[in-house]
Coordinates of C-alpha atoms in Angstrom, one line a residue:
M2 CA -3.0 -5.4 -13.4
S3 CA -3.3 -7.6 -10.4
A4 CA -0.4 -8.1 -8.0
R5 CA 1.2 -11.1 -6.4
V6 CA 3.1 -11.0 -3.1
F7 CA 5.3 -14.1 -2.5
L8 CA 6.9 -13.8 0.9
T9 CA 9.5 -15.9 2.6
S10 CA 11.1 -13.8 5.4
I11 CA 9.0 -11.9 7.8
L12 CA 9.3 -11.3 11.6
I13 CA 6.9 -13.5 13.6
I14 CA 4.4 -12.0 16.0
H15 CA 4.6 -14.2 19.1
A16 CA 1.1 -14.0 20.5
T17 CA -2.4 -15.2 19.8
V18 CA -3.3 -13.5 16.6
S19 CA -6.5 -12.0 17.9
K20 CA -4.4 -9.8 20.2
C21 CA -1.4 -9.1 18.2
A22 CA -0.2 -5.5 18.0
V23 CA 0.0 -4.0 14.5
H24 CA 3.5 -2.6 13.8
R25 CA 3.7 0.4 11.4
E26 CA 7.5 1.1 11.4
N27 CA 8.2 1.5 7.7
D28 CA 5.2 3.5 6.3
P29 CA 5.7 5.1 2.9
E30 CA 6.7 8.7 2.7
I31 CA 3.1 9.9 2.7
I32 CA 1.8 12.1 5.5
S33 CA -2.0 11.6 5.8
K34 CA -4.2 14.2 7.4
S35 CA -6.9 11.7 8.4
K36 CA -7.3 7.9 8.6
I37 CA -10.3 5.7 7.9
E38 CA -10.4 2.3 9.4
L39 CA -12.3 -0.5 7.7
T40 CA -13.7 -3.5 9.5
P41 CA -10.9 -5.9 10.4
I42 CA -11.0 -9.4 9.0
L43 CA -9.7 -12.8 10.1
I44 CA -8.5 -15.4 7.6
T45 CA -7.9 -18.9 9.0
S46 CA -5.6 -21.0 6.8
V47 CA -3.0 -23.7 6.8
L48 CA 0.7 -23.7 5.7
N49 CA 1.3 -23.4 2.0
D50 CA -2.1 -21.8 1.3
I51 CA -2.2 -18.9 -1.1
V52 CA -4.7 -16.1 -0.2
I53 CA -6.2 -13.9 -2.9
L54 CA -7.6 -10.6 -1.7
S55 CA -9.3 -7.6 -3.3
A56 CA -8.2 -4.1 -2.3
P57 CA -10.9 -1.4 -1.9
Y58 CA -11.1 1.0 -4.8
V59 CA -10.5 4.7 -4.0
N60 CA -9.7 6.5 -7.2
A61 CA -7.3 6.4 -10.2
E62 CA -4.6 8.3 -8.2
G63 CA -4.7 5.9 -5.2
Q64 CA -1.6 4.4 -3.8
Y65 CA -1.6 1.0 -2.1
Y66 CA 0.8 -0.5 0.5
L67 CA 0.7 -3.8 2.3
H68 CA 2.3 -3.9 5.7
K69 CA 3.8 -7.2 6.8
P70 CA 3.6 -8.4 10.4
N71 CA 7.0 -7.0 11.2
G72 CA 6.0 -3.5 10.0
D73 CA 7.8 -3.5 6.6
A74 CA 5.7 -2.0 3.8
I75 CA 5.6 -3.0 0.1
E76 CA 3.9 -1.1 -2.6
L77 CA 1.1 -2.9 -4.5
N78 CA 1.1 -2.0 -8.2
L79 CA -2.6 -2.5 -8.8
N80 CA -4.6 -1.5 -11.9
K81 CA -6.2 1.8 -10.9
N82 CA -8.5 2.1 -14.0
K83 CA -12.1 1.4 -12.9
D84 CA -15.3 2.6 -14.5
S85 CA -17.1 3.3 -11.3
S86 CA -18.1 6.3 -9.2
D87 CA -17.8 4.2 -6.0
I88 CA -15.6 5.8 -3.3
Y89 CA -14.6 2.5 -1.8
N90 CA -15.7 -0.9 -0.6
D91 CA -14.6 -3.1 2.3
L92 CA -12.1 -5.8 1.5
A93 CA -14.3 -8.7 0.2
I94 CA -13.7 -12.3 0.9
K95 CA -14.3 -15.4 -1.3
N96 CA -13.2 -18.7 0.2
T97 CA -12.8 -21.5 -2.4
K98 CA -11.6 -24.0 0.2
G99 CA -14.3 -26.1 1.9
S100 CA -17.8 -24.8 2.3
K101 CA -17.0 -21.5 4.1
K102 CA -18.8 -18.5 2.6
N103 CA -19.0 -14.9 3.7
S104 CA -21.2 -12.5 1.7
S105 CA -19.7 -9.4 3.3
A106 CA -16.1 -10.2 2.3
N107 CA -14.2 -11.4 -0.8
F108 CA -11.1 -13.6 -0.6
Q109 CA -10.0 -16.9 -2.0
I110 CA -7.7 -19.5 -0.5
F111 CA -6.2 -22.4 -2.4
D112 CA -3.6 -25.0 -1.4
V113 CA -0.3 -24.6 -3.3
N114 CA 0.2 -28.4 -2.9
N115 CA -2.9 -29.0 -5.0
T116 CA -2.7 -25.9 -7.2
S117 CA 1.0 -25.1 -7.9
R118 CA 3.2 -23.9 -10.7
N119 CA 5.1 -27.2 -10.8
D120 CA 2.3 -29.8 -10.3
N121 CA -0.7 -28.1 -11.8
S122 CA 0.3 -24.9 -13.7
D123 CA -2.9 -24.8 -15.7
D124 CA -4.9 -24.4 -12.4
F125 CA -2.5 -21.8 -11.1
A126 CA -2.7 -19.9 -14.3
E127 CA -6.5 -20.1 -14.2
K128 CA -6.5 -18.6 -10.7
E129 CA -4.3 -15.7 -12.0
T130 CA -6.6 -15.0 -15.0
Q131 CA -9.6 -14.9 -12.6
M132 CA -8.0 -12.1 -10.6
E133 CA -9.6 -8.7 -11.0
A134 CA -7.9 -5.3 -11.3
H135 CA -7.5 -4.8 -7.5
D136 CA -6.8 -8.4 -6.5
F137 CA -3.5 -9.4 -5.0
M138 CA -1.9 -12.6 -3.6
I139 CA -0.2 -13.4 -0.3
G140 CA 1.6 -16.8 -0.1
P141 CA 2.4 -19.6 -0.2
L142 CA 1.9 -19.0 3.6
Q143 CA 4.8 -19.9 5.9
E144 CA 5.1 -19.7 9.7
E145 CA 6.4 -16.1 9.5
D146 CA 3.2 -15.0 7.7
H147 CA 1.1 -15.7 10.8
G148 CA -0.1 -12.5 12.4
N149 CA -1.5 -9.1 11.6
W150 CA -1.1 -7.5 8.2
V151 CA -2.3 -4.0 7.3
L152 CA -3.6 -2.9 3.8
S153 CA -3.3 0.9 3.4
A154 CA -4.9 2.8 0.5
Y155 CA -3.8 6.5 0.2
Y156 CA -5.8 9.0 -1.8
K157 CA -6.3 12.8 -1.8
D158 CA -9.5 14.4 -0.7
I159 CA -11.2 17.4 -2.4
D160 CA -8.8 19.8 -0.6
G161 CA -5.7 18.0 -1.8
H162 CA -4.9 16.4 1.6
W163 CA -3.8 12.8 1.8
V164 CA -6.2 10.3 3.5
E165 CA -5.2 6.9 4.6
M166 CA -7.9 4.1 4.5
F167 CA -6.6 1.0 6.2
Q168 CA -7.7 -2.5 7.1
V169 CA -6.2 -5.0 9.5
I170 CA -6.0 -8.5 7.9
T171 CA -5.3 -11.1 10.5
I172 CA -3.9 -14.3 9.0
E173 CA -4.2 -17.2 11.5
I174 CA -2.3 -20.3 10.4
V175 CA -3.5 -23.5 12.2
E176 CA -1.8 -26.8 12.0
T177 CA -3.5 -30.0 13.2
V178 CA -1.4 -32.0 15.6
P179 CA -2.2 -35.6 16.8
L180 CA -2.5 -36.1 20.5
L181 CA -1.3 -38.9 22.8
P182 CA -3.3 -40.9 23.6
E183 CA -5.5 -40.3 20.6
K184 CA -8.2 -42.4 22.1
S185 CA -8.4 -43.6 25.7
Q186 CA -10.7 -45.7 27.8
L187 CA -10.3 -45.3 31.5
Y188 CA -12.1 -46.2 34.7
L189 CA -13.3 -43.9 37.4
G190 CA -10.4 -42.6 39.6
E191 CA -7.6 -43.5 37.1
P192 CA -5.1 -40.8 36.1
F193 CA -5.3 -39.3 32.6
G194 CA -2.6 -37.6 30.6
L195 CA -2.9 -35.8 27.3
S196 CA -0.3 -34.1 25.1
F197 CA 0.8 -33.4 21.6
A198 CA 2.3 -36.5 19.9
Y199 CA 5.7 -34.7 19.5
P200 CA 7.6 -31.7 20.8
I201 CA 6.9 -28.3 19.1
K202 CA 9.6 -25.7 19.0
D203 CA 9.0 -22.2 20.4
L204 CA 5.7 -22.9 22.0
Q205 CA 4.7 -20.0 24.3
S206 CA 1.3 -21.0 25.7
C207 CA -0.9 -24.1 26.0
Q208 CA -4.6 -24.4 26.6
I209 CA -6.7 -27.5 27.3
I210 CA -10.5 -27.5 26.6
P211 CA -12.5 -30.2 28.4
P212 CA -15.7 -31.8 27.0
K213 CA -17.9 -29.6 29.1
T214 CA -16.7 -26.0 28.9
T215 CA -18.5 -25.0 32.1
F216 CA -17.1 -27.9 34.0
D217 CA -14.5 -26.7 36.6
R218 CA -11.9 -29.4 36.2
F219 CA -8.5 -29.4 37.9
Y220 CA -5.5 -30.5 35.8
A221 CA -1.8 -29.7 35.8
R222 CA 0.5 -29.0 32.8
T223 CA 3.8 -30.8 33.1
T224 CA 5.7 -29.9 29.9
L225 CA 5.4 -26.9 27.6
N226 CA 7.0 -28.2 24.4
T227 CA 4.4 -31.0 24.1
C228 CA 1.6 -29.1 26.0
K229 CA 1.1 -32.1 28.3
F230 CA -1.7 -32.0 30.8
V231 CA -2.3 -34.5 33.6
M232 CA -5.4 -35.2 35.8
K233 CA -4.9 -37.4 38.9
N234 CA -8.3 -39.0 38.7
V235 CA -11.0 -39.0 36.1
T236 CA -14.8 -38.8 36.6
S237 CA -17.8 -39.5 34.5
E238 CA -17.9 -35.8 33.6
D239 CA -14.6 -36.3 31.8
T240 CA -16.1 -38.4 29.0
G241 CA -16.0 -36.7 25.7
S242 CA -13.7 -34.9 23.3
W243 CA -10.7 -33.0 24.7
T244 CA -8.8 -30.3 22.7
I245 CA -5.3 -28.9 23.2
I246 CA -4.4 -25.6 21.6
G247 CA -0.8 -24.4 21.6
V248 CA 0.4 -21.0 20.4
G249 CA 3.9 -20.5 19.1
N250 CA 5.0 -19.4 15.6
I251 CA 1.6 -20.5 14.5
V252 CA -1.4 -22.1 16.2
Y253 CA -1.3 -25.9 16.9
K254 CA -4.5 -27.8 17.6
G255 CA -5.4 -31.4 18.4
S256 CA -8.4 -33.3 19.8
A257 CA -8.8 -36.8 21.4
F258 CA -11.8 -38.7 22.9
L259 CA -11.8 -40.0 26.4
Q260 CA -14.3 -42.7 27.5
V261 CA -14.7 -43.1 31.3
G262 CA -16.4 -46.2 32.6
E263 CA -17.2 -47.7 36.0
I264 CA -15.4 -50.6 37.5
I265 CA -17.8 -53.6 37.7
K266 CA -17.3 -55.6 40.9

């Protein structure tokens, strides 16, 4: 049968997820003689999403463990009956949210606010019935789920030695945050300030992206909890969409448009 993993308490990795270290502190009591790494995958989601993934098939005796971002491991009780001679396949991804599609992967994402046990139990049950033998769920996603997960499949080779096949699953949770000012019209030489509309707890880093990524623009960050940036004087090159990205427990992102005009004398 398929497995569901509903998680509420996990240690947070405080870093941009693309560079998080993978902790493996509580591995199961299996000593593997060799390891096979599958291609890592990145899943971008929002809070309260539920992610459905499909574990690679090894054989009927395979054992599956999912490692949380803090290193804790939980066993997945997946249905190991499969009429196939395939050794394994990479984790596949199907995304049912938006128009994203990836033919080399197979996962689904749905919003628990729109498809939940309480508000729409029929839709939730339908998602469960569509799960195949090696599918499992993670979610609803909370801040502590942001980071690197590891799926491990253990099986014995022809000599009876344990082999670990593992795959890093990076779950990046992005929250859209409004910026102040959301829209701004300034004249050449005027100062320009941009920040998140409200303070965000535990922010560790801030980045501002100007309209022209190759444009060498000087600006100063004045506060961290709102990711506020200030430029002393704007130029015509500053016209366009500005983006602020903050990294804390999750990723926070917002955009605003600046229009710079000339003073008519």
